[in-house]
C-alpha positions as CSV (number, residue, x, y, z in Angstrom):
1,T,0.0,-0.2,0.2
2,T,1.3,3.3,0.1
3,A,1.1,6.1,2.8
4,G,-1.0,9.1,2.3
5,A,0.4,12.6,3.0
6,D,0.1,12.6,6.8
7,G,2.4,9.7,6.5
8,R,-1.3,7.2,7.4
9,W,-1.5,4.0,5.4
10,Q,-3.8,0.7,5.8
11,V,-4.0,-2.7,4.8
12,R,-7.0,-5.2,5.7
13,L,-5.6,-9.2,5.4
14,Q,-7.6,-11.7,4.1
15,P,-8.8,-13.9,6.8
16,M,-6.0,-16.9,8.1
17,K,-6.6,-19.5,10.0
18,A,-6.2,-19.4,13.6
19,G,-3.0,-20.4,15.0
20,G,0.6,-18.8,15.8
21,P,3.1,-17.4,16.7
22,F,3.7,-15.6,13.7
23,T,6.2,-12.6,12.8
24,L,4.6,-9.9,11.2
25,T,7.3,-7.9,8.9
26,I,6.2,-4.0,7.7
27,A,9.0,-2.5,5.0
28,G,8.5,0.5,3.7
29,K,11.8,2.9,3.6
30,N,12.1,1.4,7.5
31,K,11.3,-1.6,9.1
32,I,8.9,-3.0,11.6
33,V,9.5,-6.7,12.6
34,L,6.3,-7.7,15.0
35,S,6.8,-11.3,16.9
36,D,4.5,-13.2,18.9
37,I,2.0,-12.5,16.9
38,L,-1.6,-15.1,17.3
39,V,-4.5,-15.1,14.6
40,G,-8.0,-15.8,16.5
41,E,-10.6,-14.0,18.3
42,V,-10.9,-10.9,19.7
43,W,-13.4,-9.6,21.5
44,L,-13.8,-5.8,23.5
45,A,-14.6,-6.5,27.1
46,S,-16.5,-2.9,28.1
47,G,-18.4,-1.7,30.7
48,Q,-18.0,-0.4,34.4
49,S,-16.4,-1.6,37.4
50,N,-18.4,-4.9,37.1
51,M,-15.9,-5.3,33.8
52,E,-13.1,-3.5,35.2
53,R,-12.5,-5.4,38.4
54,K,-9.1,-7.6,38.5
55,L,-8.7,-11.2,38.9
56,G,-6.4,-10.2,41.8
57,P,-6.8,-9.1,45.2
58,Q,-8.7,-5.6,45.2
59,L,-8.9,-2.9,48.0
60,G,-12.0,-3.1,50.0
61,M,-13.8,-5.8,47.7
62,Q,-14.3,-9.7,48.5
63,P,-12.2,-12.1,46.8
64,I,-13.3,-14.1,43.9
65,T,-14.3,-17.4,44.6
66,H,-11.5,-19.9,44.5
67,E,-9.3,-16.2,43.5
68,A,-5.6,-18.0,44.5
69,Q,-6.4,-21.3,42.7
70,E,-7.9,-19.6,39.4
71,I,-4.7,-17.4,39.4
72,A,-1.7,-20.6,40.3
73,E,-3.6,-22.0,37.2
74,A,-3.8,-19.1,34.9
75,K,-1.1,-21.0,32.3
76,H,-3.1,-20.1,29.3
77,P,-0.2,-18.6,26.5
78,R,-2.7,-18.3,23.7
79,I,-5.4,-16.0,25.5
80,R,-3.7,-12.4,25.5
81,H,-5.2,-9.4,27.3
82,F,-4.5,-5.9,26.3
83,G,-5.8,-3.0,28.7
84,V,-6.9,0.1,27.5
85,A,-5.5,2.9,29.9
86,Q,-8.7,5.1,31.8
87,V,-8.8,8.2,29.3
88,K,-11.7,11.1,29.0
89,S,-11.5,13.4,25.8
90,F,-14.0,16.3,24.3
91,T,-12.9,15.0,21.1
92,P,-12.4,11.3,19.3
93,L,-8.7,10.6,20.0
94,E,-6.9,7.8,17.6
95,T,-4.4,6.1,19.9
96,V,-4.6,4.9,22.8
97,A,-1.9,4.1,25.8
98,G,-2.0,-0.1,26.6
99,T,0.0,-3.2,25.5
100,W,-0.7,-6.8,24.8
101,T,0.1,-9.0,28.5
102,V,-0.1,-13.2,27.7
103,C,-1.7,-14.8,30.2
104,S,0.2,-16.3,33.1
105,P,0.0,-17.0,37.0
106,E,2.5,-14.0,36.8
107,T,0.2,-11.5,35.2
108,A,-3.7,-12.6,34.8
109,K,-4.2,-11.7,38.1
110,D,-4.4,-7.6,36.6
111,F,-6.9,-9.1,34.0
112,T,-10.1,-8.2,33.7
113,A,-12.1,-11.1,35.8
114,V,-14.7,-11.8,33.8
115,G,-13.2,-10.9,30.1
116,Y,-10.6,-13.5,32.0
117,F,-13.3,-16.2,32.6
118,F,-15.1,-15.6,29.1
119,A,-11.5,-16.2,27.3
120,C,-11.0,-19.8,29.0
121,D,-14.5,-21.1,28.2
122,L,-14.5,-19.6,24.6
123,Q,-10.7,-21.1,23.9
124,Q,-11.7,-24.2,25.7
125,A,-15.1,-24.7,23.0
126,R,-13.6,-23.2,19.9
127,D,-9.8,-24.4,20.7
128,V,-8.4,-20.6,19.5
129,P,-6.2,-18.0,20.5
130,V,-8.3,-15.4,22.0
131,G,-7.7,-11.7,22.6
132,I,-9.4,-9.6,25.0
133,I,-9.5,-6.0,24.8
134,N,-10.2,-4.4,28.7
135,T,-11.6,-0.8,27.8
136,S,-13.6,-0.8,30.8
137,W,-14.2,2.1,34.2
138,G,-15.9,1.7,37.3
139,G,-19.5,3.6,37.7
140,T,-20.3,5.2,34.6
141,P,-23.3,5.1,32.4
142,A,-24.0,4.2,29.1
143,E,-23.7,7.5,27.3
144,A,-20.2,8.3,28.2
145,W,-19.8,5.0,26.0
146,T,-21.1,6.4,23.2
147,S,-20.5,8.9,20.5
148,E,-22.5,12.5,19.6
149,A,-23.6,10.8,16.1
150,G,-25.3,7.9,18.3
151,L,-26.7,9.9,21.1
152,R,-27.9,12.0,18.4
153,G,-31.6,11.0,17.8
154,L,-32.4,10.3,21.4
155,P,-34.4,13.2,22.5
156,D,-33.2,13.0,25.9
157,F,-29.5,14.3,24.4
158,A,-30.4,15.9,22.0
159,H,-28.7,19.4,22.8
160,I,-25.5,17.2,24.3
161,K,-23.5,18.8,21.5
162,D,-24.1,22.2,22.3
163,E,-23.7,21.2,26.6
164,L,-20.2,20.1,25.9
165,K,-19.0,22.8,23.7
166,L,-20.4,24.9,26.9
167,L,-19.0,23.2,29.2
168,Q,-15.3,23.4,27.2
169,A,-15.8,26.6,26.8
170,N,-16.7,27.9,30.1
171,P,-16.7,25.0,33.0
172,K,-18.0,27.3,35.7
173,A,-21.3,28.2,33.3
174,A,-21.7,25.0,32.7
175,L,-22.0,24.1,36.2
176,S,-24.2,27.0,37.0
177,K,-26.5,26.2,34.3
178,Y,-26.8,22.5,35.7
179,E,-27.0,24.4,38.8
180,G,-30.3,26.5,38.4
181,E,-31.4,23.3,36.6
182,L,-31.4,21.5,39.8
183,E,-32.5,24.0,42.1
184,S,-35.9,24.2,39.3
185,W,-36.0,20.7,40.1
186,M,-35.7,20.5,43.8
187,S,-38.7,23.6,44.4
188,A,-40.9,21.2,42.6
189,H,-40.0,17.9,43.9
190,D,-38.3,18.3,47.3
191,A,-40.1,19.9,50.7
192,G,-37.7,21.4,52.2
193,S,-36.7,23.0,48.7
194,A,-40.5,23.9,48.0
195,R,-40.8,28.3,47.3
196,Q,-44.6,28.0,49.6
197,Q,-42.9,26.7,52.7
198,Q,-40.1,27.6,54.8
199,A,-36.8,26.8,53.5
200,W,-35.4,23.7,55.9
201,Y,-31.8,25.7,56.1
202,A,-33.6,28.4,57.4
203,G,-33.0,29.2,61.4
204,G,-35.6,29.0,64.0
205,L,-37.3,25.9,61.6
206,D,-39.1,23.4,64.4
207,T,-37.1,20.3,64.0
208,S,-38.6,17.9,66.8
209,A,-39.3,15.5,63.3
210,W,-36.0,15.0,62.7
211,K,-33.8,12.3,64.0
212,P,-29.7,11.7,65.0
213,M,-27.4,10.8,62.7
214,G,-23.4,10.5,63.7
215,L,-21.4,12.2,60.5
216,P,-19.6,11.3,58.7
217,T,-21.1,8.3,57.5
218,L,-22.8,6.9,54.3
219,W,-26.8,6.8,55.6
220,E,-27.3,3.3,54.2
221,E,-25.0,2.4,57.5
222,A,-26.7,5.0,59.6
223,G,-30.5,3.3,59.3
224,E,-31.9,4.2,56.2
225,P,-30.8,1.4,54.0
226,E,-33.4,2.0,51.2
227,V,-32.9,5.8,50.5
228,N,-32.2,7.5,46.8
229,G,-33.3,11.0,46.8
230,V,-32.9,14.1,49.1
231,V,-31.8,14.4,52.6
232,W,-31.5,16.9,54.7
233,F,-28.6,17.4,57.7
234,R,-28.0,20.4,59.9
235,K,-26.1,21.3,63.1
236,S,-26.2,23.8,65.6
237,F,-22.5,25.1,67.2
238,E,-21.3,28.0,69.5
239,L,-18.9,30.3,68.3
240,P,-16.9,32.7,70.7
241,A,-17.4,36.3,71.1
242,S,-13.6,36.7,68.6
243,A,-15.3,34.8,65.9
244,A,-18.5,37.2,65.3
245,G,-18.0,38.3,61.5
246,A,-14.6,37.1,61.1
247,P,-13.9,34.7,57.5
248,A,-14.1,31.2,57.4
249,E,-13.9,28.0,56.1
250,L,-15.5,25.0,56.5
251,H,-14.4,21.4,55.5
252,L,-17.2,19.4,54.7
253,S,-15.3,15.9,53.9
254,M,-16.9,14.0,51.2
255,V,-20.7,14.5,49.8
256,D,-22.4,11.2,47.7
257,D,-23.6,12.5,45.3
258,V,-24.1,16.6,45.0
259,D,-24.3,19.2,47.7
260,T,-25.8,22.8,48.4
261,T,-24.8,24.3,52.0
262,W,-25.8,26.8,54.5
263,V,-24.4,28.7,57.0
264,N,-26.9,30.8,59.1
265,G,-29.0,30.9,55.9
266,V,-26.2,32.0,53.2
267,K,-25.0,30.3,50.6
268,V,-22.0,28.7,50.8
269,G,-21.0,25.8,48.3
270,F,-22.5,23.9,45.9
271,T,-20.4,20.5,44.4
272,F,-21.4,17.6,42.2
273,G,-19.1,14.8,42.7
274,Y,-19.3,11.4,45.2
275,N,-15.4,11.6,46.0
276,V,-15.1,15.1,46.1
277,Q,-13.6,16.8,49.2
278,R,-15.6,19.7,50.0
279,T,-14.0,23.0,51.2
280,Y,-16.1,26.3,51.4
281,Q,-15.6,29.6,52.1
282,V,-17.8,31.3,54.9
283,P,-17.8,35.1,54.1
284,A,-16.8,37.8,56.2
285,G,-20.1,39.0,58.4
286,V,-21.9,35.5,58.2
287,L,-20.3,33.8,61.8
288,K,-22.1,35.4,65.2
289,A,-21.0,35.0,68.7
290,G,-23.1,32.2,70.8
291,A,-25.3,29.6,68.0
292,N,-24.8,29.1,64.8
293,L,-26.3,26.9,62.3
294,I,-24.7,24.6,59.3
295,A,-27.6,23.0,56.9
296,V,-26.5,20.8,54.1
297,R,-29.3,19.3,51.2
298,V,-27.9,16.2,50.0
299,L,-28.5,14.7,46.5
300,D,-28.3,11.1,45.6
301,T,-28.8,9.2,42.6
302,G,-28.1,5.9,43.5
303,G,-25.6,3.3,45.5
304,G,-24.3,5.1,48.7
305,G,-25.5,8.3,49.8
306,G,-24.6,10.8,52.4
307,I,-21.7,12.9,53.9
308,W,-19.0,10.6,54.3
309,G,-15.5,9.8,54.1
310,D,-12.3,10.1,56.4
311,K,-11.6,13.3,57.1
312,K,-13.0,15.4,60.1
313,I,-16.1,17.8,59.2
314,Q,-14.8,21.1,60.8
315,L,-14.5,24.8,60.7
316,L,-11.6,26.6,60.7
317,G,-10.6,30.5,60.9
318,K,-8.7,32.6,62.8
319,G,-11.1,34.1,65.3
320,L,-12.2,30.6,66.2
321,S,-9.8,30.6,69.4
322,P,-8.2,28.5,71.0
323,S,-8.1,26.1,69.1
324,A,-8.4,28.1,65.4
325,S,-11.1,25.2,64.5
326,V,-14.3,23.9,66.1
327,D,-15.1,20.6,65.3
328,L,-18.5,19.6,63.4
329,S,-18.1,15.6,63.5
330,G,-20.5,13.7,65.4
331,S,-24.4,14.2,65.9
332,W,-26.2,15.8,63.7
333,Q,-30.3,16.0,62.7
334,Y,-31.4,14.9,59.3
335,R,-35.1,14.9,57.4
336,I,-35.6,12.9,53.9
337,G,-37.1,15.4,51.5
338,M,-38.1,13.1,49.0
339,H,-37.8,9.9,47.6
340,L,-36.4,9.6,43.6
341,Q,-39.2,7.2,43.2
342,D,-41.4,9.6,43.7
343,A,-40.4,12.3,40.9
344,P,-39.5,12.3,37.2
345,A,-35.1,11.9,37.0
346,S,-33.3,14.9,38.3
347,P,-31.4,16.9,36.4
348,T,-28.0,15.3,34.8
349,A,-24.6,17.0,35.0
350,H,-21.9,17.7,32.9
351,T,-18.8,18.4,34.3
352,G,-16.2,16.1,32.1
353,D,-15.9,13.7,34.4
354,S,-16.0,9.7,33.3
355,G,-20.0,9.8,33.2
356,T,-20.2,12.8,31.0
357,P,-21.8,11.9,27.8
358,T,-19.3,10.8,24.7
359,M,-16.2,11.0,27.2
360,L,-15.1,7.7,26.7
361,W,-16.2,6.7,23.3
362,N,-13.9,9.6,22.8
363,G,-10.6,8.6,24.5
364,M,-11.5,4.8,25.3
365,I,-13.5,3.4,22.1
366,A,-12.6,5.5,19.1
367,P,-8.8,4.5,18.9
368,L,-9.9,1.2,18.9
369,V,-11.7,1.4,15.7
370,P,-11.1,-0.7,12.6
371,Y,-9.2,-2.8,14.6
372,A,-10.4,-6.4,13.9
373,M,-12.6,-8.4,16.4
374,R,-15.4,-10.7,16.7
375,G,-17.4,-9.5,18.8
376,A,-18.3,-7.0,22.6
377,I,-19.0,-8.1,25.5
378,W,-20.5,-5.6,27.7
379,Y,-20.9,-5.6,31.7
380,Q,-22.7,-2.1,32.7
381,G,-26.1,-0.9,33.8
382,E,-26.2,0.3,37.3
383,G,-24.7,3.7,36.2
384,N,-28.0,3.9,34.7
385,V,-30.2,2.1,37.1
386,Q,-32.1,5.8,38.2
387,R,-33.0,6.2,34.2
388,E,-34.0,2.6,33.6
389,R,-36.6,3.7,31.0
390,Q,-34.3,5.9,29.2
391,Y,-31.5,3.3,29.0
392,R,-34.5,1.1,27.1
393,T,-33.8,3.3,24.3
394,L,-30.1,4.6,25.1
395,F,-28.0,0.7,24.9
396,P,-29.5,-0.2,21.8
397,A,-28.4,2.6,20.4
398,M,-25.0,3.0,22.1
399,I,-24.9,-1.2,19.8
400,A,-26.1,0.5,17.3
401,D,-23.6,3.1,17.5
402,W,-20.6,0.6,17.9
403,R,-21.5,-1.3,14.8
404,R,-21.8,1.4,12.7
405,A,-18.3,2.8,14.0
406,W,-16.4,-1.0,13.1
407,G,-18.6,-1.2,10.0
408,Q,-18.1,-5.3,10.4
409,G,-21.8,-6.0,10.4
410,E,-24.2,-6.8,13.5
411,F,-21.5,-7.8,15.3
412,P,-22.8,-9.4,18.5
């Protein structure tokens, strides 16, 4: 073949008999020799943490059944694994980082566990070499793995192109837009945010119906195992006269997923992201001598929820003598504002993280095209569990999107 002016070239080889290892030599003005190449079935393994989960021990996860034995017996030189580096991108990339690894007891522990067992079963059934391309990312929704063209026909994502342009050009404006949409949704569906009654961040609120909870913790571990929705937290604390009017810094640990926070009725922060440490500036003039109040509205859309983490909740400031800090960990009051099943889906934040539509298609799928492969295995869904009706059309659209990109027909 002949390379283009940009140096690009491509050759499609005719189908070969399964086997190997082979050597591939590519010669032009220079020569590249690739050795130990197998010909067989290549499968794309994608999805969220279910697919990402490695065969070997993982911190905070229960071991896979017979884990040590499976790794010790992983002597399969005809199984190869390619781990795609986790990359986000606003535009489709053309190259990808990673290496092909031969399956052995020393290497198998780092393979996708589901992909490994799939490859073993497939090789046993078909007696051919099997390659697994592992392109996965925990906690991610299907729209992140779908291209802009693939989402275009879905009403819920009709404006995604414009939203991503705004996010690239002005991240603060994009976050402000999401905050406004979320506030409108809260006003319509959350009891503590309803405009026709006293807001739950206000002082003087009757909290006799509120319950205690020790923070930081996930509320599933503190007596509310079934809650997905909005929960409000309040805590009163005393300050010396030296702190009155002085600026301070509130350290709120982490919040799963979204919080809006007030101090003495003044909003001091809004953050999206279940694993983001919250640090909010309390402006001068907000704090008072004597009793003060912090209120936090938390939206959780699935999985764990609450103010959590291993950091102390505390207020820091020069006027907070003698220790220059107030420990706010411990008992807070809480009340449930709404359950997600009682309202339409909440607005979705597009922040450029791994859950943003098209970001993982661009960074981890597009650069794999047109790698010749037999099909794809997919282990995902939890990332869309609060929008299950939407998933009925989103997931088929993603499948059609991948098939269109590869041009290999309706591969499984």
